[in-house]
mmCIF file of C-alpha atoms in Angstrom:
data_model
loop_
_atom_site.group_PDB
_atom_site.id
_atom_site.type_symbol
_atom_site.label_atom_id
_atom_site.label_comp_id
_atom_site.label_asym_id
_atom_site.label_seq_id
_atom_site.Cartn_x
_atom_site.Cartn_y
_atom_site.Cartn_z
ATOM 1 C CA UNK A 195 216.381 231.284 127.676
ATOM 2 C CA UNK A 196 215.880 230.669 123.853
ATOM 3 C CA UNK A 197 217.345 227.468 124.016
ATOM 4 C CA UNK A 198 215.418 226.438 127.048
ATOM 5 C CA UNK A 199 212.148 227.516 125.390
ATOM 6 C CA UNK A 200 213.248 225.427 122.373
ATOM 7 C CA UNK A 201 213.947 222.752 124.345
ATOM 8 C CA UNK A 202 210.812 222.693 126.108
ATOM 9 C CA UNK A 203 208.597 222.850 123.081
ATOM 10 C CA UNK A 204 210.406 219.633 121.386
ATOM 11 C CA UNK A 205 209.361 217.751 123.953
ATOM 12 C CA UNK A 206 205.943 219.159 124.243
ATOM 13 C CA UNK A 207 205.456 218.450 120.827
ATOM 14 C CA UNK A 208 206.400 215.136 121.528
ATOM 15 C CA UNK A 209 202.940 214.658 122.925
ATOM 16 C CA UNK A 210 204.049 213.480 126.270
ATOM 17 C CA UNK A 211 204.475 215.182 130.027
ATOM 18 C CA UNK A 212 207.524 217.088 130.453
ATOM 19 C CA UNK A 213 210.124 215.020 132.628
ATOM 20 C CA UNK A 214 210.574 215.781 136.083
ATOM 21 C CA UNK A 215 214.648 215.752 137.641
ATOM 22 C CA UNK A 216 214.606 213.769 140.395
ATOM 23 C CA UNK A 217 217.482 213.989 143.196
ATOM 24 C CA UNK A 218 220.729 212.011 141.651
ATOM 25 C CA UNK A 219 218.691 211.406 138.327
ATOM 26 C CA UNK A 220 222.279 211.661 135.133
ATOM 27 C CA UNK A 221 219.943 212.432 132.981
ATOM 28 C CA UNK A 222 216.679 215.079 133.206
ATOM 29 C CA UNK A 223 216.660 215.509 129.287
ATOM 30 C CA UNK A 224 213.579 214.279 127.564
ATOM 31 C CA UNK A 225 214.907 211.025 126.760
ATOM 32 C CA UNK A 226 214.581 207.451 127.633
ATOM 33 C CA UNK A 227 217.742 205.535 128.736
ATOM 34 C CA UNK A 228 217.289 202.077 129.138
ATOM 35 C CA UNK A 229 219.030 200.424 132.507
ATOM 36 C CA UNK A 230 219.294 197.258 130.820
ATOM 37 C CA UNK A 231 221.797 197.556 128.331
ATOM 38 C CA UNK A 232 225.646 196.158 127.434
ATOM 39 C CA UNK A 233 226.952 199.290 128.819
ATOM 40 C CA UNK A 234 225.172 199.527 132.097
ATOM 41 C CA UNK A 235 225.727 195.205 132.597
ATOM 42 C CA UNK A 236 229.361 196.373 132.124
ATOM 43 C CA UNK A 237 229.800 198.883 134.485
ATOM 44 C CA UNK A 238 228.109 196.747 137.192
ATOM 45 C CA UNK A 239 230.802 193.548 136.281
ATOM 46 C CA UNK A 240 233.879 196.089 136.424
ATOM 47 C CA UNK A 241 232.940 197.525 139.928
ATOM 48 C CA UNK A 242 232.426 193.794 141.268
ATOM 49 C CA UNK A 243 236.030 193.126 139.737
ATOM 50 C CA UNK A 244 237.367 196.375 141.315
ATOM 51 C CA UNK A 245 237.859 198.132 137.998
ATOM 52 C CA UNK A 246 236.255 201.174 139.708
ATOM 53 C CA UNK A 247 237.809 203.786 137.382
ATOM 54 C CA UNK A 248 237.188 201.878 134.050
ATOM 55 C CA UNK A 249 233.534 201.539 135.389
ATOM 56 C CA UNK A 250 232.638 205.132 135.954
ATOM 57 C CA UNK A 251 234.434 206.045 132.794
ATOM 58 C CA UNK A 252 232.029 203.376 131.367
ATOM 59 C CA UNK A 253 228.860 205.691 132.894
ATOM 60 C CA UNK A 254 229.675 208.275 130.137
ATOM 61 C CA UNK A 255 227.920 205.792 128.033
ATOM 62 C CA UNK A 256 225.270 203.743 130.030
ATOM 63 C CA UNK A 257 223.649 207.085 132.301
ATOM 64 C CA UNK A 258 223.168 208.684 128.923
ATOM 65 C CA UNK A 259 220.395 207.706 126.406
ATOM 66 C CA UNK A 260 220.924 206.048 123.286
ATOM 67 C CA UNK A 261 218.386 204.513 120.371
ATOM 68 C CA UNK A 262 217.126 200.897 120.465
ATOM 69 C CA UNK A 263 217.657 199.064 117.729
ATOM 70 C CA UNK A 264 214.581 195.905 117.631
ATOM 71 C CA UNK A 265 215.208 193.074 115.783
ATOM 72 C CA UNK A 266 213.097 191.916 113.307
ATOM 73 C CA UNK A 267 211.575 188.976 114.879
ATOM 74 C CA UNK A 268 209.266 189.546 118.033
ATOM 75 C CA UNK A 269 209.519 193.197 116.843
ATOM 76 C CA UNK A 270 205.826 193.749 117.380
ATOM 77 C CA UNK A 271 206.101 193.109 121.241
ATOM 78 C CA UNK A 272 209.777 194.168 121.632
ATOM 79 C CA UNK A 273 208.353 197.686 120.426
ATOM 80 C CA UNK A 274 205.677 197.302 122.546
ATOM 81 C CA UNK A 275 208.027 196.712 125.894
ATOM 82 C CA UNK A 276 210.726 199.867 125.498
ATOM 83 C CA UNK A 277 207.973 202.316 124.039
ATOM 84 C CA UNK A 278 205.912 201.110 127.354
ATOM 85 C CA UNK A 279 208.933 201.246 129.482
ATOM 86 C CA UNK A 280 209.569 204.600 128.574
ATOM 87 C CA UNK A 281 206.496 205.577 128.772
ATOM 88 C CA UNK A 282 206.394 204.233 132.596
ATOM 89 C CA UNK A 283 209.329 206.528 132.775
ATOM 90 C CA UNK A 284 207.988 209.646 131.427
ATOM 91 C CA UNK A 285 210.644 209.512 128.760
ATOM 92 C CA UNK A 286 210.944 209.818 125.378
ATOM 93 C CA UNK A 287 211.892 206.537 123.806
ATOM 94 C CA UNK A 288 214.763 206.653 120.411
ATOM 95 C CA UNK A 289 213.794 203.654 118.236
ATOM 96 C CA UNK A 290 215.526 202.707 114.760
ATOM 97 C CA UNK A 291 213.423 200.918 112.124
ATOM 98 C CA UNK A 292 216.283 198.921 110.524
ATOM 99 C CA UNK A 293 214.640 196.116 107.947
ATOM 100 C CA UNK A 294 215.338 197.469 104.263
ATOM 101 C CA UNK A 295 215.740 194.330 102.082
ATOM 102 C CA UNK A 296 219.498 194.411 101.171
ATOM 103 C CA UNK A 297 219.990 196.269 104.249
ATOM 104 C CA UNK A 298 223.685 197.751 104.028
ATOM 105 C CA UNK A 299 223.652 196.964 100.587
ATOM 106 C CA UNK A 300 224.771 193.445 102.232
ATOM 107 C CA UNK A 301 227.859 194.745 103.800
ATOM 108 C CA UNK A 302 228.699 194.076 107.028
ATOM 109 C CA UNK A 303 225.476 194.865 108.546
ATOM 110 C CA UNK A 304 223.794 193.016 106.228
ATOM 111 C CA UNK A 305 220.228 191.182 106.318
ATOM 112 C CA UNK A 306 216.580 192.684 106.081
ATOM 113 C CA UNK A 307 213.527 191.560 105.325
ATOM 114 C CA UNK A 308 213.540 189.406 101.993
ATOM 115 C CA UNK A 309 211.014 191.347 99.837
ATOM 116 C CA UNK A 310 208.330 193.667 100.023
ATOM 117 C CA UNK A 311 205.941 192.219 101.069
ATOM 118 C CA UNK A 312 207.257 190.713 104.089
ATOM 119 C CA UNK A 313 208.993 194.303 104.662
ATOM 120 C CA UNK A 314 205.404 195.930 104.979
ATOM 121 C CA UNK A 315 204.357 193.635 107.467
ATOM 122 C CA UNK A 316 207.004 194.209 109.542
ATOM 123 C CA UNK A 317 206.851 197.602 109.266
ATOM 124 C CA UNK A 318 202.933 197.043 110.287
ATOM 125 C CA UNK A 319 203.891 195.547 113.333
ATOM 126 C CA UNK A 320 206.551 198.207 114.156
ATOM 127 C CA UNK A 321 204.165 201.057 113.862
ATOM 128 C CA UNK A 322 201.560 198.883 116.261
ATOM 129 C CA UNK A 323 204.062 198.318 118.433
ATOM 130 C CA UNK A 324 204.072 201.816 119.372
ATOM 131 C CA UNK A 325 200.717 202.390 119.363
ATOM 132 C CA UNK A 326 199.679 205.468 120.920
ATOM 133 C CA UNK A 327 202.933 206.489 123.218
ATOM 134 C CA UNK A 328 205.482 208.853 122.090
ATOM 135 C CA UNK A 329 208.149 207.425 120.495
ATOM 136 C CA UNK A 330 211.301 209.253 118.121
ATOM 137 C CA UNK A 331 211.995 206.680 115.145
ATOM 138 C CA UNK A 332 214.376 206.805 112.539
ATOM 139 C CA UNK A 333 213.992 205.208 109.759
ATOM 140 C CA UNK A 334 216.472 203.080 107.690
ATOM 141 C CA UNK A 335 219.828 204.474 108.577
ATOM 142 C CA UNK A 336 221.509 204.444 105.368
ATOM 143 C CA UNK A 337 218.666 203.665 102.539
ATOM 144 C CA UNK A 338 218.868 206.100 100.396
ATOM 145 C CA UNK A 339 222.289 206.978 100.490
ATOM 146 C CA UNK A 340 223.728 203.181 99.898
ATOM 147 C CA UNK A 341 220.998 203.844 96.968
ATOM 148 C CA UNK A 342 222.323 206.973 95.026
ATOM 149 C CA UNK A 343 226.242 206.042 95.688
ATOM 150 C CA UNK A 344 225.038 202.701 93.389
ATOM 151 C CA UNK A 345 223.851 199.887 95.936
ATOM 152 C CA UNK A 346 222.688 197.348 92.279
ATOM 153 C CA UNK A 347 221.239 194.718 94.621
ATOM 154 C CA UNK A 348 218.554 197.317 95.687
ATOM 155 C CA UNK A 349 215.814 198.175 93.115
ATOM 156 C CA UNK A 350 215.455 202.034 93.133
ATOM 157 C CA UNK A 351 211.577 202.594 93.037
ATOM 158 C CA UNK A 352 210.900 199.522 95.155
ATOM 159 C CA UNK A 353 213.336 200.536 97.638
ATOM 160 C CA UNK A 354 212.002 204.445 97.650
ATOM 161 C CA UNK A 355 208.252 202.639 97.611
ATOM 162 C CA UNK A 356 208.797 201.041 100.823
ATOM 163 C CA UNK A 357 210.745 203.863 102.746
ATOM 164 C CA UNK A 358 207.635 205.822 102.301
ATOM 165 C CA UNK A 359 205.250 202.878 103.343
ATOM 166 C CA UNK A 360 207.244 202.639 106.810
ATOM 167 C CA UNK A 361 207.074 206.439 107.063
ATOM 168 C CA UNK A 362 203.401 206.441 106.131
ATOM 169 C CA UNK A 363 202.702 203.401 108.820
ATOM 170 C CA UNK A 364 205.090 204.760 111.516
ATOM 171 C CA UNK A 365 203.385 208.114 111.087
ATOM 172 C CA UNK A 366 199.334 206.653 111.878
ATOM 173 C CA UNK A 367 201.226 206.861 115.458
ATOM 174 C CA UNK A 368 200.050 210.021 117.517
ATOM 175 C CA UNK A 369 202.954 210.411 119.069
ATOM 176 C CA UNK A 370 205.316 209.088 117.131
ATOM 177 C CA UNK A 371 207.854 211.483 115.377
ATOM 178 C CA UNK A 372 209.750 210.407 112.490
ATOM 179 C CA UNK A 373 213.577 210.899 110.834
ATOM 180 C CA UNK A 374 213.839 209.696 107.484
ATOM 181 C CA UNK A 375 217.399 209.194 107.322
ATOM 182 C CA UNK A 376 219.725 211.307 104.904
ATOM 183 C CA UNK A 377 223.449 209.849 105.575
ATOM 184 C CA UNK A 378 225.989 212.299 106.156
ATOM 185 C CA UNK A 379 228.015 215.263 104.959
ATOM 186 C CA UNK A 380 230.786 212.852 103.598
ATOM 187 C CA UNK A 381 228.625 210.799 101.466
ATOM 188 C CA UNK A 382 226.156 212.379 98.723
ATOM 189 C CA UNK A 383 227.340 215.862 97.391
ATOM 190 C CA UNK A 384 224.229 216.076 94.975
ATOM 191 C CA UNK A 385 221.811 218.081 96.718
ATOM 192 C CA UNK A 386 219.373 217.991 94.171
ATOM 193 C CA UNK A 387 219.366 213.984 93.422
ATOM 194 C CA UNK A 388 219.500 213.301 96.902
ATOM 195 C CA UNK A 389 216.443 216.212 97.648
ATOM 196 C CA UNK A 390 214.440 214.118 95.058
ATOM 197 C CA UNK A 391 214.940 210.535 96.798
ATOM 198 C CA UNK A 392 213.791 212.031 99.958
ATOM 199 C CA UNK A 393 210.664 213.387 98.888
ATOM 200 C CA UNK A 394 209.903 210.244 96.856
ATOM 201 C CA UNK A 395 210.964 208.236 99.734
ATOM 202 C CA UNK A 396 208.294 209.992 102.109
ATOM 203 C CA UNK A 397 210.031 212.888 103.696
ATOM 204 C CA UNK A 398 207.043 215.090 103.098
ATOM 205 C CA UNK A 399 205.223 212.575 105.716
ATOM 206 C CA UNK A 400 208.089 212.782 107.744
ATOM 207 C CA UNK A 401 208.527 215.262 110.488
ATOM 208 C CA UNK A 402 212.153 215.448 109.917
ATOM 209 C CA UNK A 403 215.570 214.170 108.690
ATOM 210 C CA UNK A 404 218.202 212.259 110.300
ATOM 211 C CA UNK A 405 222.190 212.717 109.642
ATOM 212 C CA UNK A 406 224.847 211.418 110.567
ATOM 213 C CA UNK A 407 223.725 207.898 111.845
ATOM 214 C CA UNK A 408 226.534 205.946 112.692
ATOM 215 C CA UNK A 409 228.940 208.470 111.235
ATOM 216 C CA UNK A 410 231.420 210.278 112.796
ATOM 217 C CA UNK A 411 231.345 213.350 111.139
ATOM 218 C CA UNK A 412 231.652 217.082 112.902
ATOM 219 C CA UNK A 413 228.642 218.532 114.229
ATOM 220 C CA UNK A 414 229.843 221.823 112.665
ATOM 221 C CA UNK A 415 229.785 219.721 109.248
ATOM 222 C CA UNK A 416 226.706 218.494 109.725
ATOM 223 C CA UNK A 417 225.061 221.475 110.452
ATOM 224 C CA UNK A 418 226.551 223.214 107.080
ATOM 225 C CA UNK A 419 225.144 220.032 105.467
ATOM 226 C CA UNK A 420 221.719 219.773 107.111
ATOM 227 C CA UNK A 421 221.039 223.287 106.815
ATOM 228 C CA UNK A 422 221.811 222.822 102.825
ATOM 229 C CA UNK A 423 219.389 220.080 102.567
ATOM 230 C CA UNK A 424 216.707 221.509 104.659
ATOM 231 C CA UNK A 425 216.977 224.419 102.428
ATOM 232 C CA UNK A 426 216.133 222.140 99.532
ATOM 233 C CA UNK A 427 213.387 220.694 101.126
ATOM 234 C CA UNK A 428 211.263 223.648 101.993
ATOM 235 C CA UNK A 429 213.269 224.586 105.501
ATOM 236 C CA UNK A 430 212.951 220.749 107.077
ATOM 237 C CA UNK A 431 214.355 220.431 110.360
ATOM 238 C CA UNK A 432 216.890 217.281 111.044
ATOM 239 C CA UNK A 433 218.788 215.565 114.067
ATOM 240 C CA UNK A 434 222.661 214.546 114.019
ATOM 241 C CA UNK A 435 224.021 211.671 115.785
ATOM 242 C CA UNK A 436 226.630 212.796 117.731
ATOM 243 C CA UNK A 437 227.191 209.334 119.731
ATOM 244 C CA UNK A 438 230.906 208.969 118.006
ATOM 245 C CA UNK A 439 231.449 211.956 116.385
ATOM 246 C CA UNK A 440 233.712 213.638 119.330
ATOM 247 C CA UNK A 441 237.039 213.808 117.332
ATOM 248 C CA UNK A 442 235.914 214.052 113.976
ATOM 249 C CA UNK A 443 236.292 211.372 111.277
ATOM 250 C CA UNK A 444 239.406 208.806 110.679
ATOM 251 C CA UNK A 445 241.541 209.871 108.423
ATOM 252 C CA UNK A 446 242.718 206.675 107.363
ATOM 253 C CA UNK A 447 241.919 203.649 105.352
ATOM 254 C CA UNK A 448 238.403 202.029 106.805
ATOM 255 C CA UNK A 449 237.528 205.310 108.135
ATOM 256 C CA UNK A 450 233.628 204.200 108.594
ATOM 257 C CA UNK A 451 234.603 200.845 110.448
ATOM 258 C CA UNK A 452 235.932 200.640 113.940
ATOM 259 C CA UNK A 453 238.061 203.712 113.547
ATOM 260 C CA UNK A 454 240.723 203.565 116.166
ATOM 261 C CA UNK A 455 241.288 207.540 118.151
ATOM 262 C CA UNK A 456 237.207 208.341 118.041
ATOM 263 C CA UNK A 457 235.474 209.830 121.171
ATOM 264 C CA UNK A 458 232.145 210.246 122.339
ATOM 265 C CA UNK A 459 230.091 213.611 121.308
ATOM 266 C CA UNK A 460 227.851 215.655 122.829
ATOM 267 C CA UNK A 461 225.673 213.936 125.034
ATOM 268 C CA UNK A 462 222.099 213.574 123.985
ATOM 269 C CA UNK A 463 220.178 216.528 123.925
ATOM 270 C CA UNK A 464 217.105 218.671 122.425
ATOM 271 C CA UNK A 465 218.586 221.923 123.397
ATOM 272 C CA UNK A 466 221.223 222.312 120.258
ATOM 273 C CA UNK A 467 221.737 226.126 119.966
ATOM 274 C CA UNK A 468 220.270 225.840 116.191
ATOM 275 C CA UNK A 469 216.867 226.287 114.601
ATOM 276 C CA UNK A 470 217.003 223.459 112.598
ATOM 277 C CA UNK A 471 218.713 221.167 114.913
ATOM 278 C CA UNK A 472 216.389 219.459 116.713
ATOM 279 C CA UNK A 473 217.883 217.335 118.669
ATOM 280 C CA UNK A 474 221.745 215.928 119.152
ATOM 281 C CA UNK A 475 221.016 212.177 119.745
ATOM 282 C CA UNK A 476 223.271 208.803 120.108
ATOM 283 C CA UNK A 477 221.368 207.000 117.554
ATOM 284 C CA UNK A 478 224.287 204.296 117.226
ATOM 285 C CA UNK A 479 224.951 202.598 120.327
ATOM 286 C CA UNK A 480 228.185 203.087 121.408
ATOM 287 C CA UNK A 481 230.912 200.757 121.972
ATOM 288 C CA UNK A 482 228.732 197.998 119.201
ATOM 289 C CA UNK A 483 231.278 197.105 116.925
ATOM 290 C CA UNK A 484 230.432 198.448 113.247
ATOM 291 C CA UNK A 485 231.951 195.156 111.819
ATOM 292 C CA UNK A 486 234.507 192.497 111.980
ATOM 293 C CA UNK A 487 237.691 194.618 111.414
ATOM 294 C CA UNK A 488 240.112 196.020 113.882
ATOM 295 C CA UNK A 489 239.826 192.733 115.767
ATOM 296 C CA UNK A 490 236.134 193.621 116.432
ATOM 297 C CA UNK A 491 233.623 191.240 116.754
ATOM 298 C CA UNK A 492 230.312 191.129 114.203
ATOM 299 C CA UNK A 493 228.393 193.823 113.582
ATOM 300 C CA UNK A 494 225.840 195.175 116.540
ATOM 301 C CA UNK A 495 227.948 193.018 118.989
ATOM 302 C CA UNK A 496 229.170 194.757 122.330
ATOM 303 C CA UNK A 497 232.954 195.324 122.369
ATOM 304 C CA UNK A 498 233.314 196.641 125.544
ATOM 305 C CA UNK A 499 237.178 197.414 125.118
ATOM 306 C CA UNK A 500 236.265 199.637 121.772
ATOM 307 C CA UNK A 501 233.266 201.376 124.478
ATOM 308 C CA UNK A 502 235.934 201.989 127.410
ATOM 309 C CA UNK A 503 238.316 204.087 124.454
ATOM 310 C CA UNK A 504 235.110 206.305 123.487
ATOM 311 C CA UNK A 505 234.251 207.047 126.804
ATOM 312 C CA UNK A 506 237.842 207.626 127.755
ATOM 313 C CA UNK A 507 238.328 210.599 124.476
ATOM 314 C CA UNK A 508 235.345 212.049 125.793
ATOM 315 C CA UNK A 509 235.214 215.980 126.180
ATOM 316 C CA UNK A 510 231.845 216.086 127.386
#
C-alpha cells in the first residue's frame, strides 16, 4: 500500500491526470511510450518475416517506455510534438536535454552546441517546447562527471554556468520536473567535490538527480550511492536508469561501450520500494549502440541485433 501511495503521489505531483489502464494496455505506469520508435518498427518487420519469437522478445523493449532524446535542430517543435503526444495520451513524457558544448568530452558521442551562447538558445527553445505540459527532463547525462574526472576541452565555470541556465529555463515549465544528472556509482568517489559541482551547476533549482544514465551499474549500487549523495545535498531525491543495468556491469576491457552479456533491468517504474528513489526509468534507449566498437554502428544508431540480446537476458 506504501508503495502504491508513493506511486500515486509522483505522478500527481507531476501535475497531470492520473493514467487510466485500459483493456490490453503493456503499460498503465505513468509514463509515455512512444509507438513510433526503432524498437516497435522492428518488431512489426520481424512478424511480417515470420520471426515471431524474436519479435515478441523484441516487445520487452518497444511496450515499455523509454526517454526521447531531441536533436538539436528543430528541437523547439520536436519538443513540442512528443510532450503534446504524451500529453494526448495522458502520459508522462521522459525527455533528455543533451547539447553541452564538448558534449562527451568529444568521445564517441560527441557534438553540442558550439558555445554559450548558442547553448542558451537552444536550451530556450527546449524549455518552450514544453511549455505548459508535464514533462520529466534530464539534463546533460554526463556533464559534470566527464568534468571532475578532467574533461580539459570543457571550461569548468562556463560549463557549471550553463548547466544551471538549462535547469533554470527548463524549470519556468509548470510541469516540468527536472534531473540534473550525477553519473554513476563507478565514476566520482569524491562526495564532497562532486556535492559542490551540483549545487553550482543548479541542483538547488532542480527537483532531483539522475544516476546511472547510460550505465549499467546495480540498482543495489546505485541506491548505496544515491542515498550518499542525497545525504550531501540536504536529503535530494534521484532516479536510476535501469534500461541496461540487468546483469550488472562488464567486467572487461570497454566495459562502458557495447558490453557484450548485459540485460535489460527493471522495467520503468515510479513505484521503487525506496524513499529516495523516485522513479526506475530507461533513460538510454535500448538496443542504440553506445559507439562504434563491438562491430556496432555510430553512436545513437539502432542495432537491432545488440536490442534482441538485451531483451533476450531479461529477468523482468
Amino acid at each position: 500500500m506504501r508503495r502504491a501511495l508513493a506511486a500515486l503521489a509522483f505522478v500527481l505531483s507531476l501535475g497531470c491526470a492520473v493514467p487510466r489502464s485500459l483493456p490490453g494496455d503493456a503499460y498503465p505506469g505513468p509514463y509515455w511510450v512512444n509507438p513510433k520508435t526503432s524498437a516497435a518498427d522492428q518488431v512489426a518487420q520481424w512478424r511480417q518475416a515470420g520471426r515471431t519469437a524474436d519479435a515478441t522478445l523484441m516487445e520487452r523493449i518497444s511496450l515499455r517506455p523509454q526517454a526521447e532524446w531531441p536533436l538539436p535542430e528543430r528541437v523547439e517543435q520536436e519538443v513540442r510534438d512528443l510532450t503534446g503526444a504524451a500529453a494526448l495520451a495522458g502520459r508522462v513524457p521522459v525527455l533528455v536535454a543533451y547539447n553541452i558544448p564538448h558534449r562527451d568530452c568529444d568521445g564517441l558521442s560527441q557534438g553540442g552546441a558550439d558555445d554559450a551562447d548558442e547553448y542558451r538558445l537552444w536550451a530556450d527553445a527546449f524549455a518552450r517546447g514544453i511549455g505548459q505540459r508535464p514533462a520529466v527532463v534530464i539534463v546533460e547525462p554526463d556533464a559534470i562527471a566527464h568534468l571532475l574526472g578532467g574533461c580539459d576541452a570543457a571550461p569548468s565555470e562556463e560549463r557549471l554556468d550553463l548547466l544551471a541556465y538549462a535547469v533554470g529555463q527548463l524549470k519556468r515549465g509548470p510541469a516540468t520536473k527536472v534531473y540534473l544528472d550525477a553519473g554513476h556509482s563507478g565514476w566520482i568517489n569524491d562526495m564532497d567535490q562532486l556535492s559542490q559541482a551540483l549545487r553550482e551547476a543548479g541542483v538547488g533549482q532542480a527537483d532531483w538527480f539522475s544516476l546511472n544514465v547510460s550505465a549499467f551499474q546495480t540498482n543495489a549500487a546505485s541506491a548505496e550511492y544515491g542515498h550518499r549523495l542525497s545525504a550531501e545535498l540536504g536529503g535530494k531525491h534521484f532516479v536510476v536508469d535501469t534500461s541496461r543495468n540487468g546483469n550488472g556491469p562488464y567486467s572487461g576491457a570497454g566495459s562502458w561501450c557495447n558490453p557484450p552479456g548485459r540485460a535489460l533491468g527493471t522495467p520503468p517504474t515510479a513505484s521503487t520500494g525506496d524513499p529516495l528513489i523516485d522513479a526506475y526509468l530507461w533513460i538510454k534507449r535500448p538496443g542504440h549502440s553506445d559507439g562504434a566498437c563491438r562491430g556496432g554502428p555510430a553512436a545513437g544508431k539502432w542495432w537491432p541485433e545488440y536490442a534482441l540480446e538485451l531483451a533476450r537476458a531479461a529477468k523482468e
